[in-house]
Short mmCIF file of C-alpha atoms in Angstrom, two decimals:
data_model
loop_
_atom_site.label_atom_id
_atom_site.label_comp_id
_atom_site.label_asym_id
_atom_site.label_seq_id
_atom_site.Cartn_x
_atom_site.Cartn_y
_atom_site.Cartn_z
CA UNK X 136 0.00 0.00 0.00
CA UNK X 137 1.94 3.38 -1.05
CA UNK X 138 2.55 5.78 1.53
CA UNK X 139 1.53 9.65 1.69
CA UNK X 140 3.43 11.37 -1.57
CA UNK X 141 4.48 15.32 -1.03
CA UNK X 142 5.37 16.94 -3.96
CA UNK X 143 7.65 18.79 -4.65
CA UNK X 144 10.31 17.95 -1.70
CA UNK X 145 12.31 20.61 -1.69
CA UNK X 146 11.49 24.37 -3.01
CA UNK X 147 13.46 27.64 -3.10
CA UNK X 148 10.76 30.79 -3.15
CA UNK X 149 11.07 34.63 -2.82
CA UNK X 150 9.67 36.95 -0.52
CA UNK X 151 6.59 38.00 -1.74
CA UNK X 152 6.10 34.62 -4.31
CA UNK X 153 3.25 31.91 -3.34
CA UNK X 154 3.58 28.37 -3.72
CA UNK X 155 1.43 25.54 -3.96
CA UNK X 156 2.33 22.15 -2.23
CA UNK X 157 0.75 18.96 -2.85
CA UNK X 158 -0.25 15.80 -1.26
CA UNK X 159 -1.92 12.31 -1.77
CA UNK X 160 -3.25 10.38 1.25
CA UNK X 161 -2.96 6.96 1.27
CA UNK X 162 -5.68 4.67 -0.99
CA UNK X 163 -9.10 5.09 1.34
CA UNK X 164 -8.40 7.81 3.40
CA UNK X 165 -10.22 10.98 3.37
CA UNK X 166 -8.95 12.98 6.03
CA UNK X 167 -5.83 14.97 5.36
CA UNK X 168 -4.15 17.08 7.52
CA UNK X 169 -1.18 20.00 7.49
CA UNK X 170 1.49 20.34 10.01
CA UNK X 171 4.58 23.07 9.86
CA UNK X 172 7.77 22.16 11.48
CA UNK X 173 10.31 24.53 12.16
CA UNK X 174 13.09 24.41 14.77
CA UNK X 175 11.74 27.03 16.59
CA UNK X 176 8.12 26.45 17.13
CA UNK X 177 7.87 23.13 16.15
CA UNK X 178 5.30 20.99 14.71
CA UNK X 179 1.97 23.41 14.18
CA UNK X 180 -1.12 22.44 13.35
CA UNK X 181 -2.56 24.55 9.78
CA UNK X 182 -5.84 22.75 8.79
CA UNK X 183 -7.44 19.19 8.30
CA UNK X 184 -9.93 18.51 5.74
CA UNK X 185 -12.41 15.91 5.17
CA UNK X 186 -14.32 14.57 2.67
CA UNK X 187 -13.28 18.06 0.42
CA UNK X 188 -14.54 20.47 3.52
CA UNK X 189 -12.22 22.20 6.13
CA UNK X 190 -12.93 20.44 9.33
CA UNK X 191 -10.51 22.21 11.61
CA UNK X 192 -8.05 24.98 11.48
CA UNK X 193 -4.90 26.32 13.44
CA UNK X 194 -3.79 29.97 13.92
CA UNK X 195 -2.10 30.91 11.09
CA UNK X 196 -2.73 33.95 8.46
CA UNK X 197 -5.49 34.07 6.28
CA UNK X 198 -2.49 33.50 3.33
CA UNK X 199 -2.27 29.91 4.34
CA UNK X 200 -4.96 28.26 2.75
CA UNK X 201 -5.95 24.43 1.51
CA UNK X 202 -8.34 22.73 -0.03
CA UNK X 203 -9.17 19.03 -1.01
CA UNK X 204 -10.35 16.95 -4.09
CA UNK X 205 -12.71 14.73 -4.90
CA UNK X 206 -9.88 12.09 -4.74
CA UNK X 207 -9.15 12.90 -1.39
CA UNK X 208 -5.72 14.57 -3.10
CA UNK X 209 -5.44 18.20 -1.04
CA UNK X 210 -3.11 21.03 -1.91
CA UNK X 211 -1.88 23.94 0.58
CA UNK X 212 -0.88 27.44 -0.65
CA UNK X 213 0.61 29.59 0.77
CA UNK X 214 0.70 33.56 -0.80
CA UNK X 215 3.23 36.57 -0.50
CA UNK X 216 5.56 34.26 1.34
CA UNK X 217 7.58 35.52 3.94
CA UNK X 218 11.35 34.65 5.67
CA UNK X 219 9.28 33.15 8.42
CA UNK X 220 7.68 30.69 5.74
CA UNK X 221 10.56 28.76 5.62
CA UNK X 222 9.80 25.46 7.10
CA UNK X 223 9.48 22.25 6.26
CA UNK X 224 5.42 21.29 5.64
CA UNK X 225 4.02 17.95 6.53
CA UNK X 226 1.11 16.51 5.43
CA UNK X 227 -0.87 13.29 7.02
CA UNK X 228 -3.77 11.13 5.88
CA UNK X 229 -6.02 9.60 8.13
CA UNK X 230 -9.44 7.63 7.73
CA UNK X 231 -11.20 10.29 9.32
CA UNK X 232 -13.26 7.94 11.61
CA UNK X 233 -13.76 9.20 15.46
CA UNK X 234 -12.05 5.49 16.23
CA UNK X 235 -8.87 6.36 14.88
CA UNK X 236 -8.52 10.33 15.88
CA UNK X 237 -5.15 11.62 15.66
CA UNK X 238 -3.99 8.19 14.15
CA UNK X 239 -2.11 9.93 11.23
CA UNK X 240 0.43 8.69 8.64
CA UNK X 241 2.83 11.44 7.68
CA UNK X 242 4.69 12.50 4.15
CA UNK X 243 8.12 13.17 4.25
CA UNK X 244 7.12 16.75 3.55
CA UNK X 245 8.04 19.41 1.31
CA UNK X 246 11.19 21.63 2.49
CA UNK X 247 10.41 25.56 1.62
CA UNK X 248 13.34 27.62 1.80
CA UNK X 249 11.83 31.84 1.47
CA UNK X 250 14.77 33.86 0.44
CA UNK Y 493 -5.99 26.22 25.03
CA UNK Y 494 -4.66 22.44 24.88
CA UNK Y 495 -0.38 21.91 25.08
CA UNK Y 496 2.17 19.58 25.58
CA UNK Y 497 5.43 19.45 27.50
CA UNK Y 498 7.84 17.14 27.14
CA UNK Y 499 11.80 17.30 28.54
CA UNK Y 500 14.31 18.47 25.96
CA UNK Y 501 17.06 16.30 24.66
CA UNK Y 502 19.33 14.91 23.53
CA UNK Y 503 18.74 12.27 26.04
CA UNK Y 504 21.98 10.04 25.50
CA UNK Y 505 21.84 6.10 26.55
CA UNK Y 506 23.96 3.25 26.52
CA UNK Y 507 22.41 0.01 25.04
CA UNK Y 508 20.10 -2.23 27.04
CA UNK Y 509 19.64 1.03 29.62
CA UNK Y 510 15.99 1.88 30.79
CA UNK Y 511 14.47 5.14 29.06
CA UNK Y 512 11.96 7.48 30.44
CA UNK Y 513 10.45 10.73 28.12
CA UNK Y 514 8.74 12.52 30.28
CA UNK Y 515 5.47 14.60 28.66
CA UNK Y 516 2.68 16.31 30.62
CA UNK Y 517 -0.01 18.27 29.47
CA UNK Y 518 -2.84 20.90 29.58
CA UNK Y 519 -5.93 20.56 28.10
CA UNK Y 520 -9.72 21.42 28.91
CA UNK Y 521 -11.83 17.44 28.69
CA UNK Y 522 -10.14 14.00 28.44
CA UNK Y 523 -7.95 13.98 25.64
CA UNK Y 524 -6.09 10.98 23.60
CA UNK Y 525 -2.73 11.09 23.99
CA UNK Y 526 0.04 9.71 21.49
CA UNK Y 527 3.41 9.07 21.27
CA UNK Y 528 5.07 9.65 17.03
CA UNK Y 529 8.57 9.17 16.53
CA UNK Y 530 10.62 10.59 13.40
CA UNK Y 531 13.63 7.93 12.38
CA UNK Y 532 16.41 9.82 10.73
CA UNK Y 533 15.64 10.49 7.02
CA UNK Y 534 11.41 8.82 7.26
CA UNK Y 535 8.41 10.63 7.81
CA UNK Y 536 6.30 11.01 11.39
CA UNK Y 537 4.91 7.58 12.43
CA UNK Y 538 2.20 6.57 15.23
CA UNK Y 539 4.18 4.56 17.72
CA UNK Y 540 1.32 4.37 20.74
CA UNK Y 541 -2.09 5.54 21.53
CA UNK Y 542 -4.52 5.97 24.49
CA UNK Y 543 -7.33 7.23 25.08
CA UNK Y 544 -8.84 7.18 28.25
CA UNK Y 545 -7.17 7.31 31.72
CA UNK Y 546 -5.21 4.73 32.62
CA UNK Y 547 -5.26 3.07 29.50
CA UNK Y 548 -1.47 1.99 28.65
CA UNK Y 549 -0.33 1.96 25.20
CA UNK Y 550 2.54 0.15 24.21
CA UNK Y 551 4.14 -0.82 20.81
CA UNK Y 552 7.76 -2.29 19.92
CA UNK Y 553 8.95 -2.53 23.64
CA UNK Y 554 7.53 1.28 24.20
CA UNK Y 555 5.24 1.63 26.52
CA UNK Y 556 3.26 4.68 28.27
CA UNK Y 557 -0.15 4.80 30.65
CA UNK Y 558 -2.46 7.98 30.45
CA UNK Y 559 -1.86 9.50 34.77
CA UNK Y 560 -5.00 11.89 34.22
CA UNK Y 561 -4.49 12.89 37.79
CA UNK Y 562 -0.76 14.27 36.78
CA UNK Y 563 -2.16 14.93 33.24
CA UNK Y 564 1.19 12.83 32.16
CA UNK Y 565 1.82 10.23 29.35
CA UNK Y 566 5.65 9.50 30.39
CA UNK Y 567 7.31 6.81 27.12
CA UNK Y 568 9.32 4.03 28.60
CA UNK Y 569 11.54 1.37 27.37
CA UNK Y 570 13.28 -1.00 29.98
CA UNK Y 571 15.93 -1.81 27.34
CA UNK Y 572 16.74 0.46 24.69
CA UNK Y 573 18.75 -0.60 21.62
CA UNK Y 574 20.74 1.63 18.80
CA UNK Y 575 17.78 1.33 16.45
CA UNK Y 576 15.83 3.27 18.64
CA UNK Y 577 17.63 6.44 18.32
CA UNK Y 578 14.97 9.15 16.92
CA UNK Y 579 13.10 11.96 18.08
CA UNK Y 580 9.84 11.03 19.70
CA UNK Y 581 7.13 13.47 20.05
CA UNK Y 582 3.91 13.70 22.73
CA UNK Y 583 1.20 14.96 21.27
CA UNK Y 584 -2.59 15.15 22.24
CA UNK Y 585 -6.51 15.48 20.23
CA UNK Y 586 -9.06 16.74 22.03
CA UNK Y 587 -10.91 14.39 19.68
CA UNK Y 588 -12.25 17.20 17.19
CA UNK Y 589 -11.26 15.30 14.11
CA UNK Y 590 -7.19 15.37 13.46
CA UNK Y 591 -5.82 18.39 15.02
CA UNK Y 592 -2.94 17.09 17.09
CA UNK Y 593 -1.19 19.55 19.89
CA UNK Y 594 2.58 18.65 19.88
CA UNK Y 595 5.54 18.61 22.44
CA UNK Y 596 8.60 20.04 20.96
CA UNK Y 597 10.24 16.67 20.56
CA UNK Y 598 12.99 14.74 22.58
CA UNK Y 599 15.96 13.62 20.72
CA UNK Y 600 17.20 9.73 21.81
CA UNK Y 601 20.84 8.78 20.87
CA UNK Y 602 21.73 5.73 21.75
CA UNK Y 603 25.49 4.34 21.65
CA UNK Y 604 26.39 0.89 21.26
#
């Protein structure tokens, strides 16, 4: 059974550019969440979605934003990036049923460096 | 609002030695509570669960019990091995679909 696929792995940006990252959950699943990690504040939560609406969000900026397929697939973008940006973005597919909450399989995740 | 503490690393061991993580946490209802640990160069994977209070999760020799009355989830191993060494992360759902609360990860080296 293939794993969650992130593409692209690693991206170079400007300040100011937007990018679009992209996931694919694992074969059944229809819940797929968004995580940033970054050495200083760690693993965040952005947003899940399920079944192609936004069940939860975290506190970031309204230029953080997602959205999900039909397929399940989901894509994050994130507009007039900033230094702070830099991070590297995880994304994690789960069934979505209440029995397995927070039971997530994780990407590798996509490394965005903002210069 | 809902976090997680856990002690900061490195923690260094020698083989076969007994680990302890320590993670506590703060949250408003009865959470589930995980333990995730990130191999060098792999993804984020589920390594234990539980969900109620004093429920003990355990997977691969790991093993932790939900205290809810010191709102703790410590991760212990009585014999730790070089394949172990990672970065393990507490985290916690308040059970509102998928929205994990993380620690900020404790970094295991272990020497042969």
């Amino acid at each position: 059974k293939a794993g969650v696929t992130q593409t692209p792995r690693y991206l170079i940006k400007t300040r100011g550019q937007q990018v679009t990252l992209s996931c694919s959950p694992i074969s059944g699943h229809r819940s797929v969440s968004w995580y940033q990690q970054t050495p200083g504040q760690g693993l965040q939560f952005l947003f899940e979605y399920f079944s192609e609406t936004q069940r939860n969000k975290g506190n970031f900026p309204g230029r953080f934003s997602g959205r999900q397929f039909s397929n399940s697939r989901s894509e994050m973008n994130v507009s007039t990036l900033e230094l702070g940006d830099s991070a590297l973005y995880l994304c994690a597919s789960s069934t979505g049923t209440n029995a397995n909450t927070g039971e997530l399989f994780f990407g590798e995740g996509s490394r965005l460096t903002v210069l | 609002g809902n976090s997680v503490t856990q002690m900061e690393g490195p923690v260094t061991l020698s083989e076969e030695a007994f680990l302890t993580i320590n993670c506590t946490y703060t949250a408003t209802g009865y959470p589930s509570l995980f333990w995730y640990v990130q191999y060098p160069g792999e993804g984020l994977q589920l390594l234990l669960k539980a969900t109620k209070a004093d429920d003990k999760g355990s997977n691969k020799g790991f093993e932790a019990t939900y205290r809810k009355e010191t709102t703790s989830f410590h991760l212990e191993k009585g014999s730790v091995q070089v394949s172990d060494s990672a970065v393990y992360f507490c985290a916690l759902s308040d059970n509102a679909g998928n929205m994990l609360t993380f620690g900020g990860g404790t970094r295991l080296m272990v020497k042969p």
